[in-house]
GROMACS .gro file of C-alpha atoms in nm:
model
  206
    1LYS     CA    1   0.000   0.000   0.000
    2THR     CA    2   0.136   0.340  -0.098
    3VAL     CA    3   0.162   0.583   0.193
    4VAL     CA    4   0.104   0.947   0.107
    5THR     CA    5   0.298   1.171   0.344
    6ALA     CA    6   0.258   1.536   0.433
    7ALA     CA    7   0.566   1.608   0.219
    8ASP     CA    8   0.389   1.452  -0.080
    9TYR     CA    9   0.088   1.678  -0.027
   10ALA     CA   10   0.320   1.977   0.008
   11MET     CA   11   0.492   1.892  -0.321
   12LEU     CA   12   0.154   1.851  -0.492
   13ILE     CA   13   0.033   2.190  -0.366
   14THR     CA   14   0.364   2.356  -0.456
   15ASN     CA   15   0.355   2.222  -0.811
   16ALA     CA   16  -0.013   2.312  -0.850
   17ILE     CA   17   0.049   2.673  -0.742
   18ALA     CA   18   0.358   2.704  -0.963
   19ALA     CA   19   0.181   2.549  -1.264
   20SER     CA   20  -0.121   2.775  -1.217
   21ALA     CA   21   0.100   3.083  -1.202
   22ASN     CA   22   0.283   2.984  -1.520
   23LEU     CA   23  -0.043   2.910  -1.704
   24ILE     CA   24  -0.184   3.248  -1.602
   25LEU     CA   25   0.133   3.426  -1.714
   26ALA     CA   26   0.133   3.239  -2.044
   27TYR     CA   27  -0.232   3.265  -2.146
   28CYS     CA   28  -0.404   3.538  -1.945
   29PRO     CA   29  -0.371   3.917  -1.925
   30THR     CA   30  -0.174   3.985  -1.608
   31PRO     CA   31  -0.066   4.302  -1.427
   32ILE     CA   32   0.290   4.412  -1.504
   33ILE     CA   33   0.400   4.717  -1.307
   34VAL     CA   34   0.714   4.919  -1.373
   35ASP     CA   35   0.913   4.976  -1.057
   36PRO     CA   36   0.937   5.359  -1.037
   37VAL     CA   37   1.278   5.342  -0.869
   38THR     CA   38   1.464   5.080  -1.074
   39GLY     CA   39   1.260   5.074  -1.395
   40ALA     CA   40   1.234   4.694  -1.379
   41HIS     CA   41   0.907   4.523  -1.471
   42ALA     CA   42   0.736   4.345  -1.183
   43TYR     CA   43   0.525   4.046  -1.283
   44MET     CA   44   0.278   4.053  -0.997
   45VAL     CA   45   0.142   3.701  -1.052
   46ARG     CA   46   0.496   3.564  -1.018
   47TRP     CA   47   0.548   3.754  -0.695
   48CYS     CA   48   0.215   3.631  -0.559
   49GLU     CA   49   0.330   3.276  -0.632
   50TRP     CA   50   0.668   3.327  -0.465
   51THR     CA   51   0.516   3.493  -0.159
   52VAL     CA   52   0.277   3.204  -0.094
   53LEU     CA   53   0.537   2.936  -0.165
   54ALA     CA   54   0.802   3.113   0.043
   55PHE     CA   55   0.588   3.036   0.346
   56LEU     CA   56   0.471   2.689   0.243
   57MET     CA   57   0.803   2.548   0.125
   58THR     CA   58   1.002   2.688   0.418
   59PHE     CA   59   0.744   2.568   0.670
   60VAL     CA   60   0.750   2.212   0.533
   61ILE     CA   61   1.129   2.197   0.523
   62GLU     CA   62   1.169   2.341   0.873
   63GLY     CA   63   0.888   2.129   1.010
   64VAL     CA   64   1.055   1.798   0.921
   65SER     CA   65   1.270   1.800   1.233
   66ALA     CA   66   1.099   2.063   1.448
   67SER     CA   67   0.968   1.973   1.792
   68LYS     CA   68   0.732   2.272   1.808
   69VAL     CA   69   0.525   2.436   1.537
   70GLU     CA   70   0.653   2.780   1.642
   71GLU     CA   71   1.001   2.707   1.506
   72PRO     CA   72   0.911   2.638   1.141
   73ALA     CA   73   0.630   2.895   1.150
   74SER     CA   74   0.861   3.176   1.258
   75LEU     CA   75   1.113   3.121   0.979
   76ALA     CA   76   0.837   3.063   0.724
   77LEU     CA   77   0.676   3.394   0.818
   78LEU     CA   78   1.010   3.573   0.778
   79MET     CA   79   1.049   3.426   0.429
   80LEU     CA   80   0.691   3.529   0.349
   81VAL     CA   81   0.770   3.888   0.450
   82SER     CA   82   1.094   3.881   0.249
   83ALA     CA   83   0.924   3.762  -0.069
   84GLY     CA   84   0.615   3.973  -0.005
   85CYS     CA   85   0.825   4.288  -0.026
   86GLY     CA   86   0.853   4.212  -0.398
   87LEU     CA   87   0.481   4.301  -0.420
   88VAL     CA   88   0.545   4.631  -0.245
   89PHE     CA   89   0.844   4.763  -0.443
   90PRO     CA   90   0.648   4.868  -0.757
   91PHE     CA   91   0.421   5.086  -0.543
   92CYS     CA   92   0.701   5.275  -0.370
   93THR     CA   93   0.710   5.616  -0.533
   94SER     CA   94   1.002   5.745  -0.326
   95LYS     CA   95   1.353   5.605  -0.293
   96LEU     CA   96   1.323   5.632   0.085
   97TRP     CA   97   1.030   5.393   0.111
   98TRP     CA   98   1.176   5.166  -0.156
   99SER     CA   99   1.503   5.147   0.041
  100PHE     CA  100   1.311   5.078   0.361
  101TRP     CA  101   1.125   4.780   0.216
  102MET     CA  102   1.439   4.653   0.046
  103THR     CA  103   1.615   4.658   0.384
  104VAL     CA  104   1.325   4.468   0.541
  105SER     CA  105   1.337   4.213   0.258
  106PHE     CA  106   1.708   4.146   0.293
  107LEU     CA  107   1.708   4.140   0.674
  108THR     CA  108   1.431   3.881   0.683
  109TYR     CA  109   1.599   3.681   0.406
  110PHE     CA  110   1.934   3.668   0.586
  111THR     CA  111   1.775   3.504   0.893
  112ILE     CA  112   1.778   3.175   0.708
  113PHE     CA  113   2.157   3.144   0.722
  114PRO     CA  114   2.202   3.139   1.103
  115ARG     CA  115   1.933   2.870   1.114
  116TRP     CA  116   2.123   2.668   0.853
  117LEU     CA  117   2.454   2.705   1.042
  118ARG     CA  118   2.282   2.594   1.362
  119ARG     CA  119   2.136   2.286   1.196
  120ARG     CA  120   2.473   2.201   1.042
  121ARG     CA  121   2.650   2.241   1.377
  122ILE     CA  122   2.396   2.012   1.547
  123TYR     CA  123   2.457   1.750   1.279
  124LEU     CA  124   2.837   1.768   1.304
  125ASP     CA  125   2.825   1.755   1.683
  126SER     CA  126   2.598   1.449   1.673
  127VAL     CA  127   2.842   1.274   1.437
  128GLU     CA  128   3.129   1.335   1.678
  129ALA     CA  129   2.925   1.228   1.980
  130CYS     CA  130   2.781   0.915   1.819
  131SER     CA  131   2.913   0.616   2.012
  132SER     CA  132   2.643   0.349   1.974
  133PRO     CA  133   2.416   0.209   1.702
  134SER     CA  134   2.112   0.347   1.880
  135GLU     CA  135   2.234   0.702   1.818
  136VAL     CA  136   2.271   0.654   1.442
  137VAL     CA  137   1.902   0.727   1.384
  138GLN     CA  138   1.939   1.069   1.544
  139VAL     CA  139   2.252   1.139   1.340
  140VAL     CA  140   2.063   1.057   1.019
  141ALA     CA  141   1.773   1.279   1.126
  142ASN     CA  142   2.014   1.566   1.192
  143ARG     CA  143   2.178   1.512   0.854
  144VAL     CA  144   1.841   1.526   0.676
  145SER     CA  145   1.751   1.839   0.869
  146ALA     CA  146   2.077   2.011   0.770
  147SER     CA  147   2.032   1.906   0.406
  148LEU     CA  148   1.680   2.044   0.394
  149MET     CA  149   1.796   2.376   0.535
  150SER     CA  150   2.064   2.380   0.266
  151ALA     CA  151   1.787   2.340   0.010
  152CYS     CA  152   1.602   2.633   0.165
  153CYS     CA  153   1.912   2.853   0.143
  154ILE     CA  154   1.975   2.753  -0.219
  155MET     CA  155   1.613   2.814  -0.327
  156TRP     CA  156   1.573   3.161  -0.186
  157THR     CA  157   1.926   3.265  -0.278
  158VAL     CA  158   1.850   3.174  -0.641
  159ILE     CA  159   1.534   3.389  -0.632
  160THR     CA  160   1.720   3.675  -0.461
  161LEU     CA  161   2.004   3.671  -0.714
  162ASP     CA  162   1.747   3.662  -0.993
  163TYR     CA  163   1.587   3.980  -0.863
  164CYS     CA  164   1.923   4.153  -0.809
  165VAL     CA  165   2.043   4.075  -1.164
  166ILE     CA  166   1.725   4.219  -1.316
  167TRP     CA  167   1.739   4.515  -1.078
  168PHE     CA  168   2.097   4.606  -1.169
  169ALA     CA  169   2.031   4.555  -1.541
  170ALA     CA  170   1.728   4.786  -1.525
  171VAL     CA  171   1.924   5.058  -1.347
  172TYR     CA  172   2.218   5.025  -1.587
  173GLN     CA  173   2.007   5.037  -1.905
  174GLY     CA  174   1.771   5.308  -1.781
  175ASP     CA  175   1.488   5.403  -2.017
  176ASP     CA  176   1.580   5.127  -2.264
  177PHE     CA  177   1.473   4.874  -2.001
  178SER     CA  178   1.132   5.021  -1.919
  179ARG     CA  179   1.020   5.116  -2.269
  180GLU     CA  180   0.740   4.935  -2.453
  181GLY     CA  181   0.971   4.699  -2.640
  182ARG     CA  182   1.137   4.586  -2.319
  183PRO     CA  183   1.381   4.292  -2.322
  184GLN     CA  184   1.223   3.951  -2.261
  185TRP     CA  185   1.516   3.786  -2.087
  186PRO     CA  186   1.411   3.903  -1.735
  187PHE     CA  187   1.083   3.712  -1.769
  188LEU     CA  188   1.269   3.404  -1.895
  189LEU     CA  189   1.521   3.434  -1.611
  190ASP     CA  190   1.235   3.446  -1.359
  191ALA     CA  191   1.084   3.131  -1.511
  192ILE     CA  192   1.417   2.944  -1.516
  193CYS     CA  193   1.497   3.035  -1.156
  194ASP     CA  194   1.145   2.934  -1.053
  195VAL     CA  195   1.185   2.590  -1.211
  196CYS     CA  196   1.534   2.543  -1.062
  197ALA     CA  197   1.407   2.631  -0.714
  198LYS     CA  198   1.124   2.377  -0.744
  199LEU     CA  199   1.365   2.107  -0.862
  200VAL     CA  200   1.593   2.166  -0.563
  201TYR     CA  201   1.292   2.153  -0.333
  202ALA     CA  202   1.162   1.831  -0.489
  203HIS     CA  203   1.506   1.668  -0.470
  204TYR     CA  204   1.556   1.736  -0.100
  205ILE     CA  205   1.199   1.692   0.025
  206SER     CA  206   1.162   1.354  -0.145
   0.00000   0.00000   0.00000
C-alpha cells in the first residue's frame, strides 16, 4: 500500500500553485508594473506565487525536524515577509520607502543562514558524539535536517540573485529597459529560476 505523506501533499500543492502561475502568465492578461525606482518590470502574478510558496516550502522543510510548530512557523513567516516585499516595491514612489522595504526584505531573508549554520553544527556535533548504534538514527535525522535547510538557502538565494540581476540591469540600461519593447530575458530568467528552485525543493523533500 502506498503511503502518502505530508511532504507529498506539500509537493503537490507547490507544483499546483507554480503550474497555475505559469499558465496564467502564459495565457491570461496579467498586471505588469514598472518599478518607479529601478525601472524593472514586476510580474505581480509571479510575486504572488513566490510569496505564498516562500511560506509553504520553508514551513514544510523546517517542520521535518521541528519539535514545536513555532520554530518552522517563525522562519516561514520571515520568508513570506521577504518575498512579499517584492509586491510592495512597484508601489514605492520614493527612494526612501523603496530602500526601507528593500532593507526589510534582505534582513528577513538573511535570517535563514544562522538557522542553517545551527542545523549544520547540530549534525556535526551528533556525528562526533555518536558512540552506539542506537544514536545513528538521530545522526541521520540531523543530517536530513541540515540538508533540507541547505535546500532552503539555495532556493531563496537563487530567487534573490534573480531579482538583483534584473534590478541592476534595469538601473544600468535606464529608459531602454522600461520602454514598450522591453527585453524579454528578465521574464525568462524568472521562469528558469522558478523551475530550478522547485527542482531543488523536490530533490531534498523527497
